[in-house]
Amino acid sequence: MPIIHPAVRTFFRLNGALIPAAATELAFRAFKSTGRPAEVKDPERAVHGQSVSELRRIGTHTVRVYTWLPTQPSHSGEIASSHLNATPTVLLLHGWRSRTSRFARLIEQFTSQGYRVVGFDAPGHGDSPNGSPSAADIVAIAQGLEESFGPWQAIVGHSFGALAAHTLARSSKHSVRVVAIGGATSARFLRDTFMRAIDLPLHLKDQFTTRIVRGYPLPEGTLFTEFDEAIRPPSTNTRLLIVHDSKDREVPLTEARQLHLDRPTNSELLITDGLGHNRILHDPEVVERIVDFVAEPILL
């Protein structure tokens, strides 16, 4: 969540009472704003440059897709292009106002262990054209990519991407490992966090919710019914690693603890201390545990 200027908070607090309909509409526009696209950082540049990059049209979205090939033989011992569908493949889903290159450390480790890695910059993010995707859009894009690159052996999601990862895994026909890093667990959490950030009055929650539902229509249900791990049934073919920092200021640790409690038989919780919401992606011990977890068999 970007830093909100005090004047913006004052605007929504006052106008939420005076002109609620206009305040709600402006809040929705701010809610879906992706901001200025994130750029590749210097420590990520070498790994980013090693990818095979292409623009792909998937459904109604055009996105920049990245593929990293194994730098060591895969578990099957084959890395030639004619055998890529037999190569274990990991899908990466980045967070809001982020990009795939933020996973550079993980990409290095996965490819060195024989994995192919696939990721995409969400619409309006990184090097993808303009857009304002919902979690449902991220799932749809990933499902489209699976036709070319899948099945996924693992799905790794950070923050907003973790929310999409849960739903994507639930729809999979294959056993899949999911890694949720600093992850949101519901659209409800995203709404409530945003309302607090801009100081939108609580009495506008229903109106704001209705505007979000109308702005992001789904074929069945709504973002609030389809993207809520507290009410959605756990996947029967998924093994879950939850990675969260105790000092995460974007998504509190309570979200991770509750998710772990809701998945007592098929989840593992790794709590770090002092890495925050973003540096956790680059920590060597975290990266090592994630790669080891993906290599473990799923015992159902």
PDB file of C-alpha atoms in Angstrom:
ATOM      1  CA  MET A   1       0.000   0.000   0.000  1.00  0.00           C
ATOM      2  CA  PRO A   2       1.556   3.348  -1.043  1.00  0.00           C
ATOM      3  CA  ILE A   3       1.909   6.116   1.531  1.00  0.00           C
ATOM      4  CA  ILE A   4      -1.297   8.154   1.601  1.00  0.00           C
ATOM      5  CA  HIS A   5      -0.915  11.931   1.909  1.00  0.00           C
ATOM      6  CA  PRO A   6      -2.800  13.375   4.920  1.00  0.00           C
ATOM      7  CA  ALA A   7      -4.730  15.694   2.590  1.00  0.00           C
ATOM      8  CA  VAL A   8      -6.144  12.674   0.769  1.00  0.00           C
ATOM      9  CA  ARG A   9      -7.312  11.139   4.024  1.00  0.00           C
ATOM     10  CA  THR A  10      -8.939  14.417   5.032  1.00  0.00           C
ATOM     11  CA  PHE A  11     -10.663  14.657   1.655  1.00  0.00           C
ATOM     12  CA  PHE A  12     -12.254  11.212   1.938  1.00  0.00           C
ATOM     13  CA  ARG A  13     -13.140  11.614   5.593  1.00  0.00           C
ATOM     14  CA  LEU A  14     -14.986  14.898   5.008  1.00  0.00           C
ATOM     15  CA  ASN A  15     -16.512  14.183   1.617  1.00  0.00           C
ATOM     16  CA  GLY A  16     -17.560  10.709   2.669  1.00  0.00           C
ATOM     17  CA  ALA A  17     -20.043  12.474   4.921  1.00  0.00           C
ATOM     18  CA  LEU A  18     -20.944  15.372   2.603  1.00  0.00           C
ATOM     19  CA  ILE A  19     -21.069  13.719  -0.849  1.00  0.00           C
ATOM     20  CA  PRO A  20     -20.962   9.955  -0.227  1.00  0.00           C
ATOM     21  CA  ALA A  21     -21.691   8.843  -3.802  1.00  0.00           C
ATOM     22  CA  ALA A  22     -18.891  10.951  -5.278  1.00  0.00           C
ATOM     23  CA  ALA A  23     -16.481   9.945  -2.511  1.00  0.00           C
ATOM     24  CA  THR A  24     -17.246   6.271  -3.120  1.00  0.00           C
ATOM     25  CA  GLU A  25     -16.638   6.594  -6.856  1.00  0.00           C
ATOM     26  CA  LEU A  26     -13.338   8.388  -6.333  1.00  0.00           C
ATOM     27  CA  ALA A  27     -12.327   5.791  -3.750  1.00  0.00           C
ATOM     28  CA  PHE A  28     -12.958   3.005  -6.255  1.00  0.00           C
ATOM     29  CA  ARG A  29     -10.846   4.742  -8.888  1.00  0.00           C
ATOM     30  CA  ALA A  30      -8.029   5.047  -6.373  1.00  0.00           C
ATOM     31  CA  PHE A  31      -8.534   1.427  -5.269  1.00  0.00           C
ATOM     32  CA  LYS A  32      -7.977   0.059  -8.767  1.00  0.00           C
ATOM     33  CA  SER A  33      -5.109   2.399  -9.671  1.00  0.00           C
ATOM     34  CA  THR A  34      -1.868   0.564 -10.415  1.00  0.00           C
ATOM     35  CA  GLY A  35       0.234   3.718 -10.178  1.00  0.00           C
ATOM     36  CA  ARG A  36       3.459   4.187 -12.090  1.00  0.00           C
ATOM     37  CA  PRO A  37       4.727   0.805 -13.344  1.00  0.00           C
ATOM     38  CA  ALA A  38       7.529  -0.618 -11.209  1.00  0.00           C
ATOM     39  CA  GLU A  39      10.939  -0.714 -12.856  1.00  0.00           C
ATOM     40  CA  VAL A  40      13.599  -3.408 -12.741  1.00  0.00           C
ATOM     41  CA  LYS A  41      15.991  -2.758  -9.859  1.00  0.00           C
ATOM     42  CA  ASP A  42      19.755  -3.010 -10.318  1.00  0.00           C
ATOM     43  CA  PRO A  43      20.153  -6.234  -8.258  1.00  0.00           C
ATOM     44  CA  GLU A  44      17.482  -7.877 -10.448  1.00  0.00           C
ATOM     45  CA  ARG A  45      18.797  -6.748 -13.811  1.00  0.00           C
ATOM     46  CA  ALA A  46      21.060  -9.708 -14.611  1.00  0.00           C
ATOM     47  CA  VAL A  47      18.382 -12.313 -13.872  1.00  0.00           C
ATOM     48  CA  HIS A  48      15.730 -10.266 -15.645  1.00  0.00           C
ATOM     49  CA  GLY A  49      17.917 -10.112 -18.740  1.00  0.00           C
ATOM     50  CA  GLN A  50      18.276 -13.901 -18.860  1.00  0.00           C
ATOM     51  CA  SER A  51      14.577 -14.442 -19.492  1.00  0.00           C
ATOM     52  CA  VAL A  52      12.847 -15.192 -22.762  1.00  0.00           C
ATOM     53  CA  SER A  53      10.333 -12.352 -22.933  1.00  0.00           C
ATOM     54  CA  GLU A  54       7.251 -11.950 -25.110  1.00  0.00           C
ATOM     55  CA  LEU A  55       3.966 -10.065 -25.202  1.00  0.00           C
ATOM     56  CA  ARG A  56       0.996 -12.425 -25.169  1.00  0.00           C
ATOM     57  CA  ARG A  57      -2.694 -11.828 -25.652  1.00  0.00           C
ATOM     58  CA  ILE A  58      -4.620 -13.959 -23.160  1.00  0.00           C
ATOM     59  CA  GLY A  59      -8.363 -13.454 -23.154  1.00  0.00           C
ATOM     60  CA  THR A  60      -8.973  -9.719 -22.898  1.00  0.00           C
ATOM     61  CA  HIS A  61      -5.505  -8.960 -21.533  1.00  0.00           C
ATOM     62  CA  THR A  62      -2.106  -8.396 -23.119  1.00  0.00           C
ATOM     63  CA  VAL A  63       0.755  -9.169 -20.753  1.00  0.00           C
ATOM     64  CA  ARG A  64       4.523  -9.441 -20.787  1.00  0.00           C
ATOM     65  CA  VAL A  65       5.434 -13.087 -20.143  1.00  0.00           C
ATOM     66  CA  TYR A  66       8.865 -14.215 -18.956  1.00  0.00           C
ATOM     67  CA  THR A  67      10.415 -17.669 -19.110  1.00  0.00           C
ATOM     68  CA  TRP A  68      13.656 -18.763 -17.480  1.00  0.00           C
ATOM     69  CA  LEU A  69      15.070 -22.120 -18.561  1.00  0.00           C
ATOM     70  CA  PRO A  70      16.920 -24.456 -16.202  1.00  0.00           C
ATOM     71  CA  THR A  71      20.632 -23.817 -15.871  1.00  0.00           C
ATOM     72  CA  GLN A  72      21.114 -27.368 -14.601  1.00  0.00           C
ATOM     73  CA  PRO A  73      19.447 -30.610 -15.737  1.00  0.00           C
ATOM     74  CA  SER A  74      15.916 -31.039 -14.496  1.00  0.00           C
ATOM     75  CA  HIS A  75      14.781 -33.966 -12.383  1.00  0.00           C
ATOM     76  CA  SER A  76      13.959 -35.765 -15.633  1.00  0.00           C
ATOM     77  CA  GLY A  77      17.440 -34.926 -16.967  1.00  0.00           C
ATOM     78  CA  GLU A  78      16.074 -33.113 -20.027  1.00  0.00           C
ATOM     79  CA  ILE A  79      16.147 -29.401 -20.708  1.00  0.00           C
ATOM     80  CA  ALA A  80      15.988 -29.348 -24.510  1.00  0.00           C
ATOM     81  CA  SER A  81      13.115 -27.266 -25.894  1.00  0.00           C
ATOM     82  CA  SER A  82      11.368 -30.350 -27.288  1.00  0.00           C
ATOM     83  CA  HIS A  83      11.093 -31.680 -23.753  1.00  0.00           C
ATOM     84  CA  LEU A  84      10.129 -28.487 -21.923  1.00  0.00           C
ATOM     85  CA  ASN A  85       6.647 -29.704 -21.045  1.00  0.00           C
ATOM     86  CA  ALA A  86       8.344 -32.520 -19.110  1.00  0.00           C
ATOM     87  CA  THR A  87      10.444 -30.014 -17.188  1.00  0.00           C
ATOM     88  CA  PRO A  88       9.079 -29.153 -13.724  1.00  0.00           C
ATOM     89  CA  THR A  89       7.728 -25.630 -13.960  1.00  0.00           C
ATOM     90  CA  VAL A  90       7.152 -22.987 -11.309  1.00  0.00           C
ATOM     91  CA  LEU A  91       4.725 -20.094 -11.811  1.00  0.00           C
ATOM     92  CA  LEU A  92       5.394 -16.760 -10.099  1.00  0.00           C
ATOM     93  CA  LEU A  93       2.628 -14.259  -9.254  1.00  0.00           C
ATOM     94  CA  HIS A  94       3.847 -10.846  -8.092  1.00  0.00           C
ATOM     95  CA  GLY A  95       2.120  -8.354  -5.828  1.00  0.00           C
ATOM     96  CA  TRP A  96       0.197  -5.134  -6.475  1.00  0.00           C
ATOM     97  CA  ARG A  97       2.329  -2.326  -7.948  1.00  0.00           C
ATOM     98  CA  SER A  98       5.191  -4.794  -8.325  1.00  0.00           C
ATOM     99  CA  ARG A  99       6.618  -6.949 -11.129  1.00  0.00           C
ATOM    100  CA  THR A 100       8.018 -10.423 -11.774  1.00  0.00           C
ATOM    101  CA  SER A 101      11.659  -9.335 -11.526  1.00  0.00           C
ATOM    102  CA  ARG A 102      11.214  -8.913  -7.761  1.00  0.00           C
ATOM    103  CA  PHE A 103      11.533 -12.721  -7.569  1.00  0.00           C
ATOM    104  CA  ALA A 104      15.120 -12.615  -8.931  1.00  0.00           C
ATOM    105  CA  ARG A 105      16.688 -14.524  -6.022  1.00  0.00           C
ATOM    106  CA  LEU A 106      14.080 -17.267  -6.247  1.00  0.00           C
ATOM    107  CA  ILE A 107      14.422 -17.484 -10.017  1.00  0.00           C
ATOM    108  CA  GLU A 108      18.177 -18.023  -9.700  1.00  0.00           C
ATOM    109  CA  GLN A 109      17.726 -20.830  -7.210  1.00  0.00           C
ATOM    110  CA  PHE A 110      14.891 -22.567  -9.026  1.00  0.00           C
ATOM    111  CA  THR A 111      16.683 -22.605 -12.379  1.00  0.00           C
ATOM    112  CA  SER A 112      19.882 -23.863 -10.744  1.00  0.00           C
ATOM    113  CA  GLN A 113      17.871 -26.804  -9.393  1.00  0.00           C
ATOM    114  CA  GLY A 114      16.495 -27.786 -12.800  1.00  0.00           C
ATOM    115  CA  TYR A 115      13.196 -25.917 -12.820  1.00  0.00           C
ATOM    116  CA  ARG A 116      11.743 -23.833 -15.573  1.00  0.00           C
ATOM    117  CA  VAL A 117      10.264 -20.596 -14.199  1.00  0.00           C
ATOM    118  CA  VAL A 118       7.367 -18.694 -15.758  1.00  0.00           C
ATOM    119  CA  GLY A 119       6.007 -15.326 -14.701  1.00  0.00           C
ATOM    120  CA  PHE A 120       4.150 -12.354 -16.129  1.00  0.00           C
ATOM    121  CA  ASP A 121       3.776  -8.702 -15.316  1.00  0.00           C
ATOM    122  CA  ALA A 122       0.108  -8.177 -14.508  1.00  0.00           C
ATOM    123  CA  PRO A 123      -1.811  -5.669 -16.658  1.00  0.00           C
ATOM    124  CA  GLY A 124      -0.709  -2.148 -15.780  1.00  0.00           C
ATOM    125  CA  HIS A 125       2.367  -3.476 -13.985  1.00  0.00           C
ATOM    126  CA  GLY A 126       6.009  -3.711 -15.016  1.00  0.00           C
ATOM    127  CA  ASP A 127       6.323  -3.996 -18.799  1.00  0.00           C
ATOM    128  CA  SER A 128       2.715  -5.002 -19.467  1.00  0.00           C
ATOM    129  CA  PRO A 129       0.324  -2.532 -21.124  1.00  0.00           C
ATOM    130  CA  ASN A 130      -2.226  -0.551 -19.163  1.00  0.00           C
ATOM    131  CA  GLY A 131      -4.845  -2.314 -17.105  1.00  0.00           C
ATOM    132  CA  SER A 132      -6.274  -2.673 -13.632  1.00  0.00           C
ATOM    133  CA  PRO A 133      -6.583  -6.386 -12.918  1.00  0.00           C
ATOM    134  CA  SER A 134      -8.553  -8.110 -10.219  1.00  0.00           C
ATOM    135  CA  ALA A 135      -7.422 -11.336  -8.586  1.00  0.00           C
ATOM    136  CA  ALA A 136      -9.826 -13.102 -10.949  1.00  0.00           C
ATOM    137  CA  ASP A 137      -7.988 -11.618 -13.942  1.00  0.00           C
ATOM    138  CA  ILE A 138      -4.664 -12.904 -12.593  1.00  0.00           C
ATOM    139  CA  VAL A 139      -6.148 -16.382 -12.241  1.00  0.00           C
ATOM    140  CA  ALA A 140      -7.548 -16.283 -15.787  1.00  0.00           C
ATOM    141  CA  ILE A 141      -4.212 -15.188 -17.255  1.00  0.00           C
ATOM    142  CA  ALA A 142      -2.361 -17.917 -15.350  1.00  0.00           C
ATOM    143  CA  GLN A 143      -4.849 -20.522 -16.539  1.00  0.00           C
ATOM    144  CA  GLY A 144      -4.278 -19.372 -20.110  1.00  0.00           C
ATOM    145  CA  LEU A 145      -0.522 -19.680 -19.691  1.00  0.00           C
ATOM    146  CA  GLU A 146      -0.886 -23.157 -18.246  1.00  0.00           C
ATOM    147  CA  GLU A 147      -2.093 -24.372 -21.635  1.00  0.00           C
ATOM    148  CA  SER A 148       1.362 -23.557 -23.029  1.00  0.00           C
ATOM    149  CA  PHE A 149       3.646 -24.044 -20.041  1.00  0.00           C
ATOM    150  CA  GLY A 150       1.839 -26.258 -17.553  1.00  0.00           C
ATOM    151  CA  PRO A 151       1.069 -28.137 -15.547  1.00  0.00           C
ATOM    152  CA  TRP A 152       2.532 -26.102 -12.703  1.00  0.00           C
ATOM    153  CA  GLN A 153       4.538 -28.042 -10.164  1.00  0.00           C
ATOM    154  CA  ALA A 154       4.362 -25.041  -7.867  1.00  0.00           C
ATOM    155  CA  ILE A 155       2.746 -21.616  -7.709  1.00  0.00           C
ATOM    156  CA  VAL A 156       4.555 -18.920  -5.739  1.00  0.00           C
ATOM    157  CA  GLY A 157       2.586 -15.772  -4.945  1.00  0.00           C
ATOM    158  CA  HIS A 158       3.591 -12.641  -3.081  1.00  0.00           C
ATOM    159  CA  SER A 159       1.071 -10.320  -1.419  1.00  0.00           C
ATOM    160  CA  PHE A 160      -1.819  -9.797  -3.875  1.00  0.00           C
ATOM    161  CA  GLY A 161      -0.370 -12.606  -5.993  1.00  0.00           C
ATOM    162  CA  ALA A 162      -0.742 -15.042  -3.098  1.00  0.00           C
ATOM    163  CA  LEU A 163      -4.504 -14.447  -3.030  1.00  0.00           C
ATOM    164  CA  ALA A 164      -4.726 -15.406  -6.694  1.00  0.00           C
ATOM    165  CA  ALA A 165      -2.440 -18.411  -6.133  1.00  0.00           C
ATOM    166  CA  HIS A 166      -4.876 -20.052  -3.711  1.00  0.00           C
ATOM    167  CA  THR A 167      -7.780 -19.878  -6.157  1.00  0.00           C
ATOM    168  CA  LEU A 168      -5.619 -20.964  -9.080  1.00  0.00           C
ATOM    169  CA  ALA A 169      -4.444 -24.045  -7.184  1.00  0.00           C
ATOM    170  CA  ARG A 170      -8.004 -24.891  -6.195  1.00  0.00           C
ATOM    171  CA  SER A 171      -8.993 -25.031  -9.864  1.00  0.00           C
ATOM    172  CA  SER A 172      -6.029 -27.211 -10.850  1.00  0.00           C
ATOM    173  CA  LYS A 173      -6.536 -30.804 -11.944  1.00  0.00           C
ATOM    174  CA  HIS A 174      -3.037 -31.685 -10.750  1.00  0.00           C
ATOM    175  CA  SER A 175      -1.320 -31.865  -7.392  1.00  0.00           C
ATOM    176  CA  VAL A 176       0.417 -28.566  -6.841  1.00  0.00           C
ATOM    177  CA  ARG A 177       2.543 -26.882  -4.197  1.00  0.00           C
ATOM    178  CA  VAL A 178       1.592 -23.330  -3.255  1.00  0.00           C
ATOM    179  CA  VAL A 179       3.864 -20.807  -1.560  1.00  0.00           C
ATOM    180  CA  ALA A 180       2.116 -17.734  -0.143  1.00  0.00           C
ATOM    181  CA  ILE A 181       4.582 -14.987   0.817  1.00  0.00           C
ATOM    182  CA  GLY A 182       3.245 -12.040   2.798  1.00  0.00           C
ATOM    183  CA  GLY A 183      -0.087 -12.980   1.347  1.00  0.00           C
ATOM    184  CA  ALA A 184      -3.506 -11.427   1.559  1.00  0.00           C
ATOM    185  CA  THR A 185      -6.186 -14.061   2.165  1.00  0.00           C
ATOM    186  CA  SER A 186      -9.345 -12.299   0.996  1.00  0.00           C
ATOM    187  CA  ALA A 187     -10.721  -9.495  -1.137  1.00  0.00           C
ATOM    188  CA  ARG A 188     -12.442  -8.416   2.058  1.00  0.00           C
ATOM    189  CA  PHE A 189      -9.046  -7.773   3.662  1.00  0.00           C
ATOM    190  CA  LEU A 190      -7.923  -5.687   0.672  1.00  0.00           C
ATOM    191  CA  ARG A 191     -11.101  -3.600   0.824  1.00  0.00           C
ATOM    192  CA  ASP A 192     -10.908  -2.988   4.560  1.00  0.00           C
ATOM    193  CA  THR A 193      -7.198  -2.155   4.471  1.00  0.00           C
ATOM    194  CA  PHE A 194      -7.740   0.347   1.685  1.00  0.00           C
ATOM    195  CA  MET A 195     -10.673   1.993   3.439  1.00  0.00           C
ATOM    196  CA  ARG A 196      -8.566   2.506   6.552  1.00  0.00           C
ATOM    197  CA  ALA A 197      -5.640   3.824   4.517  1.00  0.00           C
ATOM    198  CA  ILE A 198      -7.675   6.609   2.888  1.00  0.00           C
ATOM    199  CA  ASP A 199      -9.968   7.149   5.903  1.00  0.00           C
ATOM    200  CA  LEU A 200     -13.145   6.352   3.972  1.00  0.00           C
ATOM    201  CA  PRO A 201     -15.972   6.381   6.554  1.00  0.00           C
ATOM    202  CA  LEU A 202     -17.187   2.963   7.692  1.00  0.00           C
ATOM    203  CA  HIS A 203     -20.788   3.790   6.871  1.00  0.00           C
ATOM    204  CA  LEU A 204     -19.772   3.690   3.186  1.00  0.00           C
ATOM    205  CA  LYS A 205     -18.495   0.092   3.347  1.00  0.00           C
ATOM    206  CA  ASP A 206     -21.596  -1.420   1.725  1.00  0.00           C
ATOM    207  CA  GLN A 207     -21.646   1.240  -0.980  1.00  0.00           C
ATOM    208  CA  PHE A 208     -17.930   0.795  -1.647  1.00  0.00           C
ATOM    209  CA  THR A 209     -18.337  -2.985  -1.753  1.00  0.00           C
ATOM    210  CA  THR A 210     -21.151  -2.682  -4.288  1.00  0.00           C
ATOM    211  CA  ARG A 211     -18.982  -0.430  -6.456  1.00  0.00           C
ATOM    212  CA  ILE A 212     -16.120  -2.940  -6.393  1.00  0.00           C
ATOM    213  CA  VAL A 213     -18.462  -5.790  -7.309  1.00  0.00           C
ATOM    214  CA  ARG A 214     -19.894  -3.749 -10.184  1.00  0.00           C
ATOM    215  CA  GLY A 215     -16.420  -2.712 -11.350  1.00  0.00           C
ATOM    216  CA  TYR A 216     -15.050  -6.256 -11.321  1.00  0.00           C
ATOM    217  CA  PRO A 217     -17.910  -8.553 -12.402  1.00  0.00           C
ATOM    218  CA  LEU A 218     -17.389 -12.318 -12.332  1.00  0.00           C
ATOM    219  CA  PRO A 219     -19.297 -15.063 -14.196  1.00  0.00           C
ATOM    220  CA  GLU A 220     -20.262 -16.577 -10.844  1.00  0.00           C
ATOM    221  CA  GLY A 221     -20.264 -14.961  -7.422  1.00  0.00           C
ATOM    222  CA  THR A 222     -18.207 -11.872  -6.590  1.00  0.00           C
ATOM    223  CA  LEU A 223     -14.635 -11.103  -5.622  1.00  0.00           C
ATOM    224  CA  PHE A 224     -15.789 -11.258  -2.015  1.00  0.00           C
ATOM    225  CA  THR A 225     -17.284 -14.747  -2.270  1.00  0.00           C
ATOM    226  CA  GLU A 226     -14.747 -16.317  -4.634  1.00  0.00           C
ATOM    227  CA  PHE A 227     -11.586 -14.853  -3.087  1.00  0.00           C
ATOM    228  CA  ASP A 228     -11.856 -15.470   0.625  1.00  0.00           C
ATOM    229  CA  GLU A 229      -9.823 -18.318   2.070  1.00  0.00           C
ATOM    230  CA  ALA A 230     -11.876 -18.254   5.280  1.00  0.00           C
ATOM    231  CA  ILE A 231     -14.987 -19.449   3.450  1.00  0.00           C
ATOM    232  CA  ARG A 232     -13.625 -21.286   0.408  1.00  0.00           C
ATOM    233  CA  PRO A 233     -13.025 -25.032   0.870  1.00  0.00           C
ATOM    234  CA  PRO A 234      -9.340 -25.985   1.035  1.00  0.00           C
ATOM    235  CA  SER A 235      -7.933 -27.700  -2.008  1.00  0.00           C
ATOM    236  CA  THR A 236      -7.543 -31.452  -1.631  1.00  0.00           C
ATOM    237  CA  ASN A 237      -4.547 -31.644  -3.975  1.00  0.00           C
ATOM    238  CA  THR A 238      -2.464 -28.791  -2.578  1.00  0.00           C
ATOM    239  CA  ARG A 239       0.403 -28.553  -0.143  1.00  0.00           C
ATOM    240  CA  LEU A 240       0.826 -25.016   1.214  1.00  0.00           C
ATOM    241  CA  LEU A 241       3.844 -23.137   2.581  1.00  0.00           C
ATOM    242  CA  ILE A 242       2.917 -19.838   4.238  1.00  0.00           C
ATOM    243  CA  VAL A 243       5.837 -17.430   4.619  1.00  0.00           C
ATOM    244  CA  HIS A 244       5.246 -14.246   6.595  1.00  0.00           C
ATOM    245  CA  ASP A 245       7.265 -11.705   8.528  1.00  0.00           C
ATOM    246  CA  SER A 246       6.291 -10.735  12.057  1.00  0.00           C
ATOM    247  CA  LYS A 247       6.861  -7.059  11.210  1.00  0.00           C
ATOM    248  CA  ASP A 248       4.990  -6.996   7.900  1.00  0.00           C
ATOM    249  CA  ARG A 249       3.271  -3.589   7.770  1.00  0.00           C
ATOM    250  CA  GLU A 250       1.219  -4.341   4.663  1.00  0.00           C
ATOM    251  CA  VAL A 251      -0.393  -7.640   5.664  1.00  0.00           C
ATOM    252  CA  PRO A 252      -0.392  -8.474   9.388  1.00  0.00           C
ATOM    253  CA  LEU A 253       0.891 -11.811  10.639  1.00  0.00           C
ATOM    254  CA  THR A 254      -2.606 -12.624  11.915  1.00  0.00           C
ATOM    255  CA  GLU A 255      -3.650 -13.274   8.301  1.00  0.00           C
ATOM    256  CA  ALA A 256      -0.997 -15.970   7.937  1.00  0.00           C
ATOM    257  CA  ARG A 257      -1.706 -17.528  11.326  1.00  0.00           C
ATOM    258  CA  GLN A 258      -5.419 -17.806  10.585  1.00  0.00           C
ATOM    259  CA  LEU A 259      -4.775 -19.359   7.183  1.00  0.00           C
ATOM    260  CA  HIS A 260      -2.506 -21.931   8.805  1.00  0.00           C
ATOM    261  CA  LEU A 261      -5.175 -22.729  11.410  1.00  0.00           C
ATOM    262  CA  ASP A 262      -7.740 -23.158   8.632  1.00  0.00           C
ATOM    263  CA  ARG A 263      -5.427 -25.628   6.824  1.00  0.00           C
ATOM    264  CA  PRO A 264      -4.081 -27.731   9.715  1.00  0.00           C
ATOM    265  CA  THR A 265      -3.301 -30.867   7.715  1.00  0.00           C
ATOM    266  CA  ASN A 266      -1.730 -29.505   4.547  1.00  0.00           C
ATOM    267  CA  SER A 267       0.051 -26.273   5.460  1.00  0.00           C
ATOM    268  CA  GLU A 268       3.320 -25.168   7.008  1.00  0.00           C
ATOM    269  CA  LEU A 269       3.933 -21.721   8.499  1.00  0.00           C
ATOM    270  CA  LEU A 270       7.370 -20.093   8.322  1.00  0.00           C
ATOM    271  CA  ILE A 271       7.608 -16.867  10.341  1.00  0.00           C
ATOM    272  CA  THR A 272      10.548 -14.517   9.848  1.00  0.00           C
ATOM    273  CA  ASP A 273      11.482 -11.505  11.935  1.00  0.00           C
ATOM    274  CA  GLY A 274      12.516  -8.093  10.655  1.00  0.00           C
ATOM    275  CA  LEU A 275      12.325  -8.692   6.895  1.00  0.00           C
ATOM    276  CA  GLY A 276       9.086  -6.820   6.346  1.00  0.00           C
ATOM    277  CA  HIS A 277       6.756  -7.199   3.392  1.00  0.00           C
ATOM    278  CA  ASN A 278       9.246  -7.002   0.514  1.00  0.00           C
ATOM    279  CA  ARG A 279      12.761  -7.871   1.707  1.00  0.00           C
ATOM    280  CA  ILE A 280      11.445 -11.322   2.607  1.00  0.00           C
ATOM    281  CA  LEU A 281      11.604 -12.166  -1.115  1.00  0.00           C
ATOM    282  CA  HIS A 282      15.393 -11.818  -1.144  1.00  0.00           C
ATOM    283  CA  ASP A 283      16.355 -13.500   2.121  1.00  0.00           C
ATOM    284  CA  PRO A 284      18.683 -16.474   1.444  1.00  0.00           C
ATOM    285  CA  GLU A 285      17.163 -18.703   4.145  1.00  0.00           C
ATOM    286  CA  VAL A 286      13.624 -18.003   2.942  1.00  0.00           C
ATOM    287  CA  VAL A 287      14.607 -18.686  -0.659  1.00  0.00           C
ATOM    288  CA  GLU A 288      16.294 -21.952   0.316  1.00  0.00           C
ATOM    289  CA  ARG A 289      13.252 -23.143   2.273  1.00  0.00           C
ATOM    290  CA  ILE A 290      10.902 -22.339  -0.591  1.00  0.00           C
ATOM    291  CA  VAL A 291      12.991 -24.242  -3.133  1.00  0.00           C
ATOM    292  CA  ASP A 292      13.302 -27.224  -0.771  1.00  0.00           C
ATOM    293  CA  PHE A 293       9.550 -27.167  -0.142  1.00  0.00           C
ATOM    294  CA  VAL A 294       8.753 -27.243  -3.856  1.00  0.00           C
ATOM    295  CA  ALA A 295      11.021 -30.285  -4.275  1.00  0.00           C
ATOM    296  CA  GLU A 296       9.236 -32.246  -1.542  1.00  0.00           C
ATOM    297  CA  PRO A 297       6.615 -34.820  -2.575  1.00  0.00           C
ATOM    298  CA  ILE A 298       2.975 -34.118  -1.807  1.00  0.00           C
ATOM    299  CA  LEU A 299       1.638 -36.729   0.577  1.00  0.00           C
ATOM    300  CA  LEU A 300      -2.155 -36.700   0.276  1.00  0.00           C
TER     301      LEU A 300
END
